[in-house]
CSV table of C-alpha atoms in Angstrom, one decimal:
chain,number,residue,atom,x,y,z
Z,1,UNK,CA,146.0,-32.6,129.4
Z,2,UNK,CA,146.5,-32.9,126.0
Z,3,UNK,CA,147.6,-29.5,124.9
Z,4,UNK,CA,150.2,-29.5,128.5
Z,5,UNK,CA,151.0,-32.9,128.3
Z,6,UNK,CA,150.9,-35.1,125.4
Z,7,UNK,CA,151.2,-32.4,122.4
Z,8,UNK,CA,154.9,-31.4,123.5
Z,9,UNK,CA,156.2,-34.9,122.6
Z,10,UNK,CA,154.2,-35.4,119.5
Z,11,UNK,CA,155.2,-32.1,117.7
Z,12,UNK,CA,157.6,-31.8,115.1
Z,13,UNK,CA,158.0,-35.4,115.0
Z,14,UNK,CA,156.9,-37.2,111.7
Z,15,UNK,CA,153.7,-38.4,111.4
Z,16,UNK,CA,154.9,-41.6,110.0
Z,17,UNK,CA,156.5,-42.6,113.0
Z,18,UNK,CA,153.0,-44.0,114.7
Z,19,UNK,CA,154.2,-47.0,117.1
Z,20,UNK,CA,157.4,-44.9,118.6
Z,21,UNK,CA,155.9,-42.0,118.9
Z,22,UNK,CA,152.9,-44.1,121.2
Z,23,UNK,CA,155.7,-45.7,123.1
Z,24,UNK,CA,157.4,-42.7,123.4
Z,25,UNK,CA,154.8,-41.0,124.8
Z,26,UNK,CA,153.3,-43.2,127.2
Z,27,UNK,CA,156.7,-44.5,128.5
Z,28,UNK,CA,157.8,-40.4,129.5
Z,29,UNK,CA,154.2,-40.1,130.9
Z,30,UNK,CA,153.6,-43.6,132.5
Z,31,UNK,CA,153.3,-41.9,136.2
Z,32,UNK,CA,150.5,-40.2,135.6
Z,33,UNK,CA,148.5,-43.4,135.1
Z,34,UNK,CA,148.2,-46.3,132.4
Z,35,UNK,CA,144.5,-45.4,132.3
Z,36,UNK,CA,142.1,-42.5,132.2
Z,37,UNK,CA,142.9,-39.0,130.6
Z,38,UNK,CA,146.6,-39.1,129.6
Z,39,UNK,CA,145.9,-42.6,127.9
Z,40,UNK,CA,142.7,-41.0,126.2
Z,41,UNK,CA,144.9,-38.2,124.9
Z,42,UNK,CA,147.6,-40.6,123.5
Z,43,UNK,CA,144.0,-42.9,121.8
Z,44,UNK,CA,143.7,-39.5,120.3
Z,45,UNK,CA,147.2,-38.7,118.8
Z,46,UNK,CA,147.2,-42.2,117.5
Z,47,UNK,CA,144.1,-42.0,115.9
Z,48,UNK,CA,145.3,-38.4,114.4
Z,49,UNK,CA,148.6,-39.9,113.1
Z,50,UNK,CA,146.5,-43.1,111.0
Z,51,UNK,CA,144.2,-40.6,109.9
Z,52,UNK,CA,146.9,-38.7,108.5
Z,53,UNK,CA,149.2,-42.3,107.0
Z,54,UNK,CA,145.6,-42.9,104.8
Z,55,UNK,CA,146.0,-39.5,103.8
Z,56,UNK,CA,149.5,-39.6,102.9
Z,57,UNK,CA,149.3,-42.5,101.0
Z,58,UNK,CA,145.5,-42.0,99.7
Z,59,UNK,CA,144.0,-45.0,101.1
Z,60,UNK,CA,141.2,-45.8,103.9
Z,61,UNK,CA,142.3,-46.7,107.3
Z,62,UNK,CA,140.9,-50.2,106.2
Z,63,UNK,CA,143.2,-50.8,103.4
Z,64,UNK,CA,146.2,-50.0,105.8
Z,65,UNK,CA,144.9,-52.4,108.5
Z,66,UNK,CA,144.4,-55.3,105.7
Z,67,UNK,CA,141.4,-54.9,104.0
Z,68,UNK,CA,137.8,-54.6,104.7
Z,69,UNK,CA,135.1,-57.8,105.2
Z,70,UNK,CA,132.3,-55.8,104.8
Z,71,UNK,CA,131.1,-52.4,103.2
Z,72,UNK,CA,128.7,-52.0,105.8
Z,73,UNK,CA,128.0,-52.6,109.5
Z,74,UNK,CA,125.7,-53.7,111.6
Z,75,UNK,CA,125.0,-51.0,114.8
Z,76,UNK,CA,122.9,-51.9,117.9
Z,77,UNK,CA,121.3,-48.8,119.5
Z,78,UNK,CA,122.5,-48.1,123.0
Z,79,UNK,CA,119.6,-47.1,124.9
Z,80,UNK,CA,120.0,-44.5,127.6
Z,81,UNK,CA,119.3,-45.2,131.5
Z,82,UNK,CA,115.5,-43.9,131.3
Z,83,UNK,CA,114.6,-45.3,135.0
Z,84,UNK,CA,111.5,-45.9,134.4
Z,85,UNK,CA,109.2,-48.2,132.1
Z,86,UNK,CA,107.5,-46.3,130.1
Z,87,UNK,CA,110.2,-44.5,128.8
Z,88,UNK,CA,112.7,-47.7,128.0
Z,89,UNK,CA,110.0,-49.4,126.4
Z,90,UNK,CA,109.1,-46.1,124.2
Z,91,UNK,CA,112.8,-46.2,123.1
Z,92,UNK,CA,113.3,-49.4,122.0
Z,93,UNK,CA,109.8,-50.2,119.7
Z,94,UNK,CA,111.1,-46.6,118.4
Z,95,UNK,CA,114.6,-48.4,117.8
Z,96,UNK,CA,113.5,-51.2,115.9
Z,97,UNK,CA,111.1,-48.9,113.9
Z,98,UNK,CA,113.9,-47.0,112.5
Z,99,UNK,CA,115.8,-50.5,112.0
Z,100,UNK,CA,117.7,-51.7,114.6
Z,101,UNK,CA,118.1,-55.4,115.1
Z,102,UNK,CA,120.0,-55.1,118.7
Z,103,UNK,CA,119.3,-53.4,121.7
Z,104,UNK,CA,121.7,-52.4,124.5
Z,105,UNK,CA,120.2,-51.1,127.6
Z,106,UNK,CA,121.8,-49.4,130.7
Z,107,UNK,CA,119.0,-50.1,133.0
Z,108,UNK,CA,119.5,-51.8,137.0
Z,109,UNK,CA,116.3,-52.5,137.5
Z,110,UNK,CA,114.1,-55.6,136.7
Z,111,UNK,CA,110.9,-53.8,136.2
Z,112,UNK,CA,112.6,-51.6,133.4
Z,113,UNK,CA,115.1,-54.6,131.6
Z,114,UNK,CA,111.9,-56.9,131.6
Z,115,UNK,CA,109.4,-54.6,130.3
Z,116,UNK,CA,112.2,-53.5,127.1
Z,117,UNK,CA,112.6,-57.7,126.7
Z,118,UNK,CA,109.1,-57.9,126.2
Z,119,UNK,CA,108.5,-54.7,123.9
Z,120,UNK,CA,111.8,-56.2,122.0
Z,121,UNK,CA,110.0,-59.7,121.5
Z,122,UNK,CA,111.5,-61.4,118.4
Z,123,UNK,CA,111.8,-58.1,116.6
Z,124,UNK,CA,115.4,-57.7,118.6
Z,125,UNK,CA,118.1,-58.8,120.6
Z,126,UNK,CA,118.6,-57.3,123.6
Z,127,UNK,CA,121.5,-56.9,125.8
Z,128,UNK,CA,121.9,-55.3,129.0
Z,129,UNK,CA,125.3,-52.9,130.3
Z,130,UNK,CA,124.8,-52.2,133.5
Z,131,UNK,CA,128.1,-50.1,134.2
Z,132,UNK,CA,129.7,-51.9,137.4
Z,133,UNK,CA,127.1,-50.9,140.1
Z,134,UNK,CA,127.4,-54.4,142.1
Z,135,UNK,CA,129.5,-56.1,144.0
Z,136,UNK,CA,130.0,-59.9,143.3
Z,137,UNK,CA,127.1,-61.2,145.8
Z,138,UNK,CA,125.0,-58.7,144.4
Z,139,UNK,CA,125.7,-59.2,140.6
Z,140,UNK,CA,125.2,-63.2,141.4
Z,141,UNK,CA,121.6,-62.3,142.7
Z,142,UNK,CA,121.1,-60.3,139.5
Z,143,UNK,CA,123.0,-62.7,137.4
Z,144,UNK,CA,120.3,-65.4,138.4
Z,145,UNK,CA,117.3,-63.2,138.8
Z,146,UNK,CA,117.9,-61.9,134.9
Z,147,UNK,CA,118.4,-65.7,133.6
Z,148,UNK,CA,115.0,-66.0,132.0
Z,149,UNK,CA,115.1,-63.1,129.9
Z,150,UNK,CA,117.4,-64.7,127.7
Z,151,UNK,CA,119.8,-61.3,127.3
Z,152,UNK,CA,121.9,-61.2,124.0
Z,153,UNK,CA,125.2,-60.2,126.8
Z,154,UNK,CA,125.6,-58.7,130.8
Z,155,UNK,CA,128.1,-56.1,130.6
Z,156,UNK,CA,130.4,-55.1,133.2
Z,157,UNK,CA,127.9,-56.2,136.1
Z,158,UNK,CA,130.8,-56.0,139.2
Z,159,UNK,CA,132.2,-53.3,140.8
Z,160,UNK,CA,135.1,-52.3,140.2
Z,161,UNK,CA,135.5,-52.9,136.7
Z,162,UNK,CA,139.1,-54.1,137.0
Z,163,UNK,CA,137.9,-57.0,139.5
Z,164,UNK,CA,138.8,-59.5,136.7
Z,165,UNK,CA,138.3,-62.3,139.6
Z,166,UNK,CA,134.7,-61.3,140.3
Z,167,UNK,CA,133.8,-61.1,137.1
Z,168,UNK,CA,135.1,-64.7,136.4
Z,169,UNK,CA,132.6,-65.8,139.0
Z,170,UNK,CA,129.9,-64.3,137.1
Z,171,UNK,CA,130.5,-65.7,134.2
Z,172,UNK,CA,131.5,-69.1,135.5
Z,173,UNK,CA,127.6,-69.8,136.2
Z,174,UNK,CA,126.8,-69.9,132.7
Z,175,UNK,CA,123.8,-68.1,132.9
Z,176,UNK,CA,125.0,-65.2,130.5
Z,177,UNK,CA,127.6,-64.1,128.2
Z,178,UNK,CA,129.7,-61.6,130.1
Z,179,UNK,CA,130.9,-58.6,127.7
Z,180,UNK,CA,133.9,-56.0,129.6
Z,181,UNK,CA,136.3,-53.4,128.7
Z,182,UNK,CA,135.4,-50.6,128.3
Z,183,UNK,CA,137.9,-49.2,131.5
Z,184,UNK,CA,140.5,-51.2,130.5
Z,185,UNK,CA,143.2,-49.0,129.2
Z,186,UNK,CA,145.9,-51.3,127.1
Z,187,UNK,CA,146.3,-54.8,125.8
Z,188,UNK,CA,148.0,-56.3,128.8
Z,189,UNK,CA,144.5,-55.1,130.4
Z,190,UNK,CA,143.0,-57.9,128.2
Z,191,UNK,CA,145.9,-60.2,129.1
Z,192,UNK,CA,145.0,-60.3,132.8
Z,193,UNK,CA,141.3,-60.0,132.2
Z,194,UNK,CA,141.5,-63.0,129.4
Z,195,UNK,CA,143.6,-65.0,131.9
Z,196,UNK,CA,141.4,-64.6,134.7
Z,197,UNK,CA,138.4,-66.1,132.7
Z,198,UNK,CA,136.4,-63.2,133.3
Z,199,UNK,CA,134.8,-62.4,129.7
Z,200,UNK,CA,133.3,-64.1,126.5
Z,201,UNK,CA,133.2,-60.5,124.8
Z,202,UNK,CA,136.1,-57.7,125.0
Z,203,UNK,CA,135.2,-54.5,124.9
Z,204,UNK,CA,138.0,-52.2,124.4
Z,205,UNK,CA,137.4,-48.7,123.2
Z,206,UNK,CA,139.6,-46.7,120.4
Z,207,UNK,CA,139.5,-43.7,122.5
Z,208,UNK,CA,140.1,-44.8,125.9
Z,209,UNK,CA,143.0,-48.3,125.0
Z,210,UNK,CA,145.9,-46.4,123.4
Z,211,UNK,CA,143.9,-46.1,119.8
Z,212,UNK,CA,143.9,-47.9,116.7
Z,213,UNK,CA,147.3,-49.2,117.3
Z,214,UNK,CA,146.2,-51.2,120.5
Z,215,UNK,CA,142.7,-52.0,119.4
Z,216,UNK,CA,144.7,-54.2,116.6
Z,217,UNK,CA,146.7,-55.9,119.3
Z,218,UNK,CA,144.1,-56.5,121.5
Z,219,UNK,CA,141.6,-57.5,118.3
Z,220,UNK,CA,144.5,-59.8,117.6
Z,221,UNK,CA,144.6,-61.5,121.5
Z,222,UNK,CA,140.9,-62.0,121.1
Z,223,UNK,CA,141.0,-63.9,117.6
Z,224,UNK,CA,143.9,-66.4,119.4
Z,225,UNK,CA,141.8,-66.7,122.7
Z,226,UNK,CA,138.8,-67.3,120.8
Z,227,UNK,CA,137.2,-63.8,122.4
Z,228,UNK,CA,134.6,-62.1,120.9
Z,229,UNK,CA,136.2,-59.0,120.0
Z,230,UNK,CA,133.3,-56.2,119.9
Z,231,UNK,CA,134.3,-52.5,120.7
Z,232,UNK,CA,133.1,-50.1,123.1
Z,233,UNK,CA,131.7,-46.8,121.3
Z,234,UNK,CA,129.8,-44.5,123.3
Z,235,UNK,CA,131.6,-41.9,121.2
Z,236,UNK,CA,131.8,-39.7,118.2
Z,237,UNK,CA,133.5,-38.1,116.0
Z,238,UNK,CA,136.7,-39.9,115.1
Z,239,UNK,CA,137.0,-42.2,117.5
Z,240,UNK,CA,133.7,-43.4,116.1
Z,241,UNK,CA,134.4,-43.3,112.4
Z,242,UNK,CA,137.4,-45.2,113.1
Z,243,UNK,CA,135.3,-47.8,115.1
Z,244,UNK,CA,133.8,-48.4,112.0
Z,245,UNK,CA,137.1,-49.2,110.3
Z,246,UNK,CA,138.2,-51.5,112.7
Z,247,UNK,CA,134.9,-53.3,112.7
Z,248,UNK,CA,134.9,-53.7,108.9
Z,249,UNK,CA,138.6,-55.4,109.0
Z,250,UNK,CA,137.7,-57.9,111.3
Z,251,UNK,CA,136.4,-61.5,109.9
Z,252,UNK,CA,133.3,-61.6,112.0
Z,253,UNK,CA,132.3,-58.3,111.2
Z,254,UNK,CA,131.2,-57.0,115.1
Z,255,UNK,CA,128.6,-55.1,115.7
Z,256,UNK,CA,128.8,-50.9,116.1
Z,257,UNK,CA,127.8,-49.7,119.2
Z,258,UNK,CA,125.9,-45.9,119.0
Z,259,UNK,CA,124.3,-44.5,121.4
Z,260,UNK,CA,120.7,-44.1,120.9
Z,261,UNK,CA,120.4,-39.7,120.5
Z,262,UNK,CA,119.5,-37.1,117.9
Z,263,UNK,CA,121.4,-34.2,117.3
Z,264,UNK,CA,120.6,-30.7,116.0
Z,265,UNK,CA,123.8,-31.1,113.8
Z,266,UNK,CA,126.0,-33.8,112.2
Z,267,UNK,CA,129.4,-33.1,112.2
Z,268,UNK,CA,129.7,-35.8,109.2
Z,269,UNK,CA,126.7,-34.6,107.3
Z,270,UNK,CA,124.9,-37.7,108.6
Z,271,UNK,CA,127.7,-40.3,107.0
Z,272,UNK,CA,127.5,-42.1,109.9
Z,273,UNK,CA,124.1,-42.0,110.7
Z,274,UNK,CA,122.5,-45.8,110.4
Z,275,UNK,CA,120.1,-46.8,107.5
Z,276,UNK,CA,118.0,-49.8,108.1
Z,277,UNK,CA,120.1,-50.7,111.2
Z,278,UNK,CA,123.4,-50.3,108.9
Z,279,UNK,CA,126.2,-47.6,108.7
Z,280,UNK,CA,128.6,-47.8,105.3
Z,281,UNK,CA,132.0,-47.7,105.5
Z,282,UNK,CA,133.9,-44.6,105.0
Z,283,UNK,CA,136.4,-45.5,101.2
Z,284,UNK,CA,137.8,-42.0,101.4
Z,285,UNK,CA,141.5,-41.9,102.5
Z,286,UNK,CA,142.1,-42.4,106.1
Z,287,UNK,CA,139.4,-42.3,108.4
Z,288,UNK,CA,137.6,-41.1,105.4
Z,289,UNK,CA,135.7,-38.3,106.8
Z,290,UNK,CA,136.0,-34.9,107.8
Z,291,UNK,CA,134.0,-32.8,109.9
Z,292,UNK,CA,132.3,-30.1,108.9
Z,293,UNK,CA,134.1,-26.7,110.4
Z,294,UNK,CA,131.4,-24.9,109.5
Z,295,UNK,CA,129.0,-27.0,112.3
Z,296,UNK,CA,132.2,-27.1,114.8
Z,297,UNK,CA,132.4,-23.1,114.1
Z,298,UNK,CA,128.5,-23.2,114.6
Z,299,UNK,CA,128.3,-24.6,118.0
Z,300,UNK,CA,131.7,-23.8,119.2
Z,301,UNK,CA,132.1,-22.5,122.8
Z,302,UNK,CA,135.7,-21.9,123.3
């Protein structure tokens, strides 16, 4: 989709030219959706084309976005969905062992979210994403029945994630702090969601909103709505490493989302693996990083 669709209208333009070239791009392509893969194509271009401004100009994709608050960040490890007990609570005493502070689960069940509340105890927060399996009656039941554990955030408990209104009812009980965003695909995705009253957290998602250009919107929406603004990053690669970035430029510093996985191979030569719960923040000129094409070489398959 990239290569057939988006790459024609980006090449041989200059690299400078980041905002027309997004607007140019999903304007001509606008019918094949606002969301989903020609959206995650254009998040890619535009996270290409800063990558390549802090190269031109030799400084890190935080010095063109302002200025960094931080040389670190905080990163909460995001659990897989184990399904059963002994499993969830095995990962997360071996997350805070290796120095996490937050926990994000993806498990539906009470058995499994209670037994990784109690392993947590006071060694971690723990917060629970339960990727949209419910519809609203549903979600209320679960909304109540999870009240006691004292979760750090509920994310994206309805189905579908665009029912803004359901999610609004959710949250309107008070019982938890309701974190979404992930699907949305541009600001004015935030708009209506924001409007609706159906989040305390957005979640947007470098790879999936339109990039680094509309993650600064949207950041930007959040601070005047008084939204928590933490991103969505079950990613990595570049979309990660310039999570980190817009993390660092933001006042209250948010959190790093990474899923919790080993690999055989870093494609950073670990830069962005976590140290005591903390990743630094990349002062090489735009994103800062590189991969390694000897590992891409290594494990390539087409």
């Amino acid at each position: 989709m990239i290569e057939t669709r988006v790459l024609p209208l980006v090449i041989g333009r200059s690299a400078l030219e980041i905002g027309k070239i997004k607007y140019d791009v999903e304007f001509q392509l606008q019918n094949f959706g606002r969301v989903g893969p020609i959206v995650y194509g254009v998040s890619a271009v535009d996270i290409a084309l800063w990558d390549i401004l802090g190269k031109i100009s030799g400084l890190p994709l935080t010095a063109l976005l302002g200025g960094a608050f931080a040389s670190e960040v905080e990163v909460y490890a995001s659990l897989m969905r184990y399904g059963n007990c002994a499993d969830v609570v095995r990962a997360t005493r071996q997350a805070i062992e290796r120095g996490y502070r937050y926990i994000k689960l993806h498990e539906i069940t009470e058995d499994e979210i209670r037994a990784a509340v109690e392993a947590a105890g006071a060694q971690a927060a723990v917060m629970l994403d339960t990727n949209c399996p419910w519809p609203v009656a549903e979600a209320l039941k679960y909304d109540r029945l999870l009240e006691p554990l004292n979760l750090y955030w509920l994310e994206e408990p309805v189905w579908p994630p665009e029912n803004y209104a359901g999610l609004a009812r959710i949250r309107s009980t008070g019982r938890h702090h309701i974190a979404a965003g992930e699907n949305a695909g541009s600001l004015h995705d935030f708009v209506a969601m924001i409007a609706a009253g159906a989040i305390d957290i957005a979640q947007p998602d470098v790879a999936k909103a339109g990039g680094i250009s509309e993650l600064v919107k949207i950041a930007a929406l959040c601070q005047a709505e008084s939204i928590e603004f933490v991103p969505h990053c079950a990613i990595f690669g570049p979309g990660q490493v310039a999570t980190i970035h817009l993390n660092a430029v933001q006042r209250s510093v948010p959190m790093l989302e990474r899923l919790y996985c080993d690999f055989e191979a870093e494609i950073y030569g670990g830069a962005t693996l976590p140290v005591n719960g903390k990743v630094a923040v990349p002062t090489g000129p735009g994103l800062g990083l590189d991969p390694d094409p000897g590992v891409i070489n290594r494990y390539r398959v087409a």
